[in-house]
Coordinates of C-alpha atoms in Angstrom, one line a residue:
Chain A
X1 CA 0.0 0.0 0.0
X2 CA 1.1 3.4 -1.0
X3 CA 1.8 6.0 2.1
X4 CA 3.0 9.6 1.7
X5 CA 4.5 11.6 4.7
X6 CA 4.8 15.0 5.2
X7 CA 6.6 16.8 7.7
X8 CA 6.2 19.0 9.3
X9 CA 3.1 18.6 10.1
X10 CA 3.3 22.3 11.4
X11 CA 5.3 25.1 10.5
X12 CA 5.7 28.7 11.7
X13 CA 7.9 30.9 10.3
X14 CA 9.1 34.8 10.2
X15 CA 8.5 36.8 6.9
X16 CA 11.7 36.9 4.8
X17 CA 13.4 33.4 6.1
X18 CA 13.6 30.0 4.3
X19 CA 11.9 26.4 4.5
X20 CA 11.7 23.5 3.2
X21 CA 9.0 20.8 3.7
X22 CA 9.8 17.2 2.9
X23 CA 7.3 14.4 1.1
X24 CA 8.3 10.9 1.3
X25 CA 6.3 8.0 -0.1
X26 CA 6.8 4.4 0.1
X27 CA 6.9 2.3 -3.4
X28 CA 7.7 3.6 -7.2
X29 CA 5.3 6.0 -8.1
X30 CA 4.7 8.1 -11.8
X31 CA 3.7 11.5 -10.9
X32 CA 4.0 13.7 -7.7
X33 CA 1.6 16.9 -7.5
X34 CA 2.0 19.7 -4.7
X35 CA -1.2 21.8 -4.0
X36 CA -2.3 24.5 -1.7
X37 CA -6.0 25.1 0.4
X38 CA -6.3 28.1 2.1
X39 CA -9.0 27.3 5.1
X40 CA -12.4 26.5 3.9
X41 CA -11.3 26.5 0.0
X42 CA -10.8 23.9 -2.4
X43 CA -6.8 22.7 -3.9
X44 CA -5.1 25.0 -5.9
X45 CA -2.1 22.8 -7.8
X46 CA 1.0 24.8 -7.9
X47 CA 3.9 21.8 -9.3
X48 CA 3.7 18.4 -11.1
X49 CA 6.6 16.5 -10.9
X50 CA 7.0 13.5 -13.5
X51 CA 11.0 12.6 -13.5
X52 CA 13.9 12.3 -11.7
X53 CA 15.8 15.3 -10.7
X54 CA 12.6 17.3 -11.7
X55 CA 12.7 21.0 -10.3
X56 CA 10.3 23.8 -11.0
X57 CA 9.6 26.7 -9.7
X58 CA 7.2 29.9 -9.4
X59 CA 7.7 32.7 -7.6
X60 CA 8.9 32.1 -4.4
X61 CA 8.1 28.3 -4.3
X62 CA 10.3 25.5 -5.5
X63 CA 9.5 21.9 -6.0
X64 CA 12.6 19.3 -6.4
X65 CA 12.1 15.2 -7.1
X66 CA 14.5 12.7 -6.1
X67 CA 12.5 9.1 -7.7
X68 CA 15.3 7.2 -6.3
X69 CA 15.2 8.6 -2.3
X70 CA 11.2 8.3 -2.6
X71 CA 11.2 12.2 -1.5
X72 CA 10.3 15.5 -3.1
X73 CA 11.0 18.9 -0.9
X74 CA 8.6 22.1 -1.5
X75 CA 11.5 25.1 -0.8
X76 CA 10.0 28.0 0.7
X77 CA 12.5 31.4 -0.2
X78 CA 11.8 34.3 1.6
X79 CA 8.7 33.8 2.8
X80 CA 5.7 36.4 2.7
X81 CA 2.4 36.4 4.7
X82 CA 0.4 35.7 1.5
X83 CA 2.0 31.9 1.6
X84 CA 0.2 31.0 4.7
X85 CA -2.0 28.0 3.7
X86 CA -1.7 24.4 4.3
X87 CA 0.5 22.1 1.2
X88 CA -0.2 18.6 0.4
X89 CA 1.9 16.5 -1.7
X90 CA 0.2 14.0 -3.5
X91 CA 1.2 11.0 -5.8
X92 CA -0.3 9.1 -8.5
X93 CA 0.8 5.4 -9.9
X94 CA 0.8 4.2 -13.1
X95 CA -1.3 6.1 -16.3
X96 CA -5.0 6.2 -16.4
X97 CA -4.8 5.6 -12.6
X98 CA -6.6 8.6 -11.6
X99 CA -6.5 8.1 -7.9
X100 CA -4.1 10.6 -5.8
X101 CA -2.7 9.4 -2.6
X102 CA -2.1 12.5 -0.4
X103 CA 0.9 13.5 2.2
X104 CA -0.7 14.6 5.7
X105 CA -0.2 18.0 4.9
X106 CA 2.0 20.8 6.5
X107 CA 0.0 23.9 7.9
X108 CA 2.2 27.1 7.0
X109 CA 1.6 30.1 8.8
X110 CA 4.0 33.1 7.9
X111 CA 4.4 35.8 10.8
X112 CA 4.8 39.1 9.9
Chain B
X1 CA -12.9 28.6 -19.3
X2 CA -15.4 27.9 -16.6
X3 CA -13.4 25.5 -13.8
X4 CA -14.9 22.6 -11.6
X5 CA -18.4 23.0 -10.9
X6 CA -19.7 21.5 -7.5
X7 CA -23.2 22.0 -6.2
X8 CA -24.6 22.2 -3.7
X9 CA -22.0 24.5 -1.5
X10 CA -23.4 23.5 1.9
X11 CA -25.4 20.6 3.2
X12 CA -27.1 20.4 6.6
X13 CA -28.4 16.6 7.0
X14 CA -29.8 14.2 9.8
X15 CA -28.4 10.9 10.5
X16 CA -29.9 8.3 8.8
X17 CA -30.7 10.7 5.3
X18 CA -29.0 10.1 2.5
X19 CA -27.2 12.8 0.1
X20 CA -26.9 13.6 -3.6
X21 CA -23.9 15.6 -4.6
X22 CA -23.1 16.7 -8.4
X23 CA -20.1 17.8 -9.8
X24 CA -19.3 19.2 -13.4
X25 CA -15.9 18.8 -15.2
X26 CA -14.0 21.3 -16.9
X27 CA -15.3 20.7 -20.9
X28 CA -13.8 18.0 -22.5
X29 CA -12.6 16.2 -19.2
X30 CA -13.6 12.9 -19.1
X31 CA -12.4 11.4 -15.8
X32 CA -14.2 13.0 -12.4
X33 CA -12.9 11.4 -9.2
X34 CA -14.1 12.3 -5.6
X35 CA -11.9 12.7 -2.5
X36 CA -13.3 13.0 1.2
X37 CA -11.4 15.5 3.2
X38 CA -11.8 15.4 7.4
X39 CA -9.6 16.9 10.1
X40 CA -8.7 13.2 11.8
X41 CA -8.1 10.9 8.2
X42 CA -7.2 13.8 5.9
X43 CA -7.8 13.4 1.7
X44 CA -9.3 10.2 1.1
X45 CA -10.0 9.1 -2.7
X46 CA -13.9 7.9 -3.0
X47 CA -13.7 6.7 -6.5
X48 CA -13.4 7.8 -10.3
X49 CA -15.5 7.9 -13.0
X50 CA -14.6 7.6 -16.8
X51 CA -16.4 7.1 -19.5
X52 CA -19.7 6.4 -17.5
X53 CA -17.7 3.3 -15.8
X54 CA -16.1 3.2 -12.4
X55 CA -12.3 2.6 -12.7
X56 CA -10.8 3.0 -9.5
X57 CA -12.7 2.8 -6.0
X58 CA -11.2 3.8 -2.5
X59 CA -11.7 2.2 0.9
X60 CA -15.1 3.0 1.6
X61 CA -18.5 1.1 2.7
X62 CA -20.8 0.5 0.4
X63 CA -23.5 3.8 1.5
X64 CA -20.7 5.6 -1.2
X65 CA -22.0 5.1 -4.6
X66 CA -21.7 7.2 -7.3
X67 CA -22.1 7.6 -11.2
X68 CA -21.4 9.4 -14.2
X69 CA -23.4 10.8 -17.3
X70 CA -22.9 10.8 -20.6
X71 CA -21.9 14.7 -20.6
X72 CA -19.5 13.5 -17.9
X73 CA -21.1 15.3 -15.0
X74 CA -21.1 13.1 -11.9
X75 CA -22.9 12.8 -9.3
X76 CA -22.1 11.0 -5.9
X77 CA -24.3 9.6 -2.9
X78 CA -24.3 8.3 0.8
X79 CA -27.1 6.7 2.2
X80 CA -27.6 5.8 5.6
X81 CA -25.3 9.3 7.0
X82 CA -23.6 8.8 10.2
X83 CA -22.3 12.0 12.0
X84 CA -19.1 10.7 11.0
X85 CA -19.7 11.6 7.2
X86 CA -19.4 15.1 7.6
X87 CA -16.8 16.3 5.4
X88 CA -15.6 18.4 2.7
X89 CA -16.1 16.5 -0.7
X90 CA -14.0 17.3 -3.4
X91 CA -14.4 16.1 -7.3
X92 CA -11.6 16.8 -9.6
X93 CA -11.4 16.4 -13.1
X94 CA -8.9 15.8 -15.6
X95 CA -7.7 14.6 -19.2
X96 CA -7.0 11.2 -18.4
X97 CA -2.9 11.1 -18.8
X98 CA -3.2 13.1 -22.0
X99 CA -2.3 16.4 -19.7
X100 CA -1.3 15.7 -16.5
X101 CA -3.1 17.5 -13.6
X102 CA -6.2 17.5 -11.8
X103 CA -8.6 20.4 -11.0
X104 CA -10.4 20.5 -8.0
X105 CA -14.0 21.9 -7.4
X106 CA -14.7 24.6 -4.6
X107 CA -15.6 21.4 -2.9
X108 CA -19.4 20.4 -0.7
X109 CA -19.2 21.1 2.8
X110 CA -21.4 18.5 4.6
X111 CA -22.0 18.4 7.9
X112 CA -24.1 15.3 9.4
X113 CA -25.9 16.4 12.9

């Protein structure tokens, strides 16, 4: 069975310093997917990750894929209060699968 | 182009009742899937839909059913609520592996009393 872990879990920060949270995930997998909810709201996808050594980034958020560690980190650079939300990593076997298996997600608040 | 349609917003129910809940893919999305979110077990996948035909089904009892049309809309539905069913249910749609993504709904709040 496929499990994804985040950590951490929670994670408070100043405005202006750097993070990282970690997603692990326990067998081979095809796709990894990073999202963001703000409280109440739906997913908002910010990365998919298909390959080894993947990296993308926007703005002030980086995602990074390591296939062969079973980990992908979300960097966080110089945070701002507009990044509070909670992220969920999320990965998908095979093609056609269509089921996500989601990481416990990390609550971010940013303090000004 | 108009995004992931979920209706209703909010549902108040009594144990016991059962729900309907609909959600409409972006055009030309195929594949719907549903997902339970809850503050103790997180995002749980309910099931997907393509095509009309159930591919993929999660760990749930059997009061989860759902369906798809032949415009692709789905619709999903618990019988039998227990207070333990109140959630936020998200559908997401996507192009089946030939873009790879999913886009979520605004998601149905439903809260069991």
């Amino acid at each position: 069975e496929l499990k994804v872990e985040q950590n951490p879990l929670f994670l408070s920060m100043q405005e202006g310093k750097n993070y990282t949270i970690y997603c692990n995930y326990s067998t081979t997998s095809d796709r990894l997917y990073w999202y963001r909810q703000d409280p109440g709201k739906s997913l908002e996808s910010l990365f998919v990750l298909l390959s080894n050594g993947a990296v993308k980034q926007e703005g002030r958020l980086m995602a990074s894929l390591d296939t062969k560690a079973r980990l992908s980190t979300l960097h966080i650079t110089a945070a701002v209060h507009d990044l509070s939300a909670t992220y969920f990593c999320a990965v998908e076997r095979g093609f056609g699968n269509e089921k996500l298996t989601f990481g416990t997600g990390t609550r971010l608040t940013i303090i000004p | 182009k108009a995004g992931v349609t979920q209706t209703p917003r909010y549902l108040i129910k009594t144990r016991g009742q059962q729900v309907t809940l609909s959600c409409s893919p972006i055009s030309g999305h195929r594949s719907v899937s549903w997902y339970q979110q809850t503050p103790g077990q997180g995002l749980q996948f309910l099931f997907e839909y393509f095509s009309e035909t159930q591919r993929n089904k999660g760990n749930f009892p059997g009061r989860f059913s759902g369906r798809q049309f032949s415009n692709s809309r789905s619709e999903m539905n618990v019988s039998t609520l227990e207070l333990g069913d109140s959630a936020l249910y998200l559908c997401a749609s996507s192009l089946n592996g030939v873009n790879y993504g999913y886009t979520f709904g605004s998601g149905t709040r439903l809260t069991v009393v």
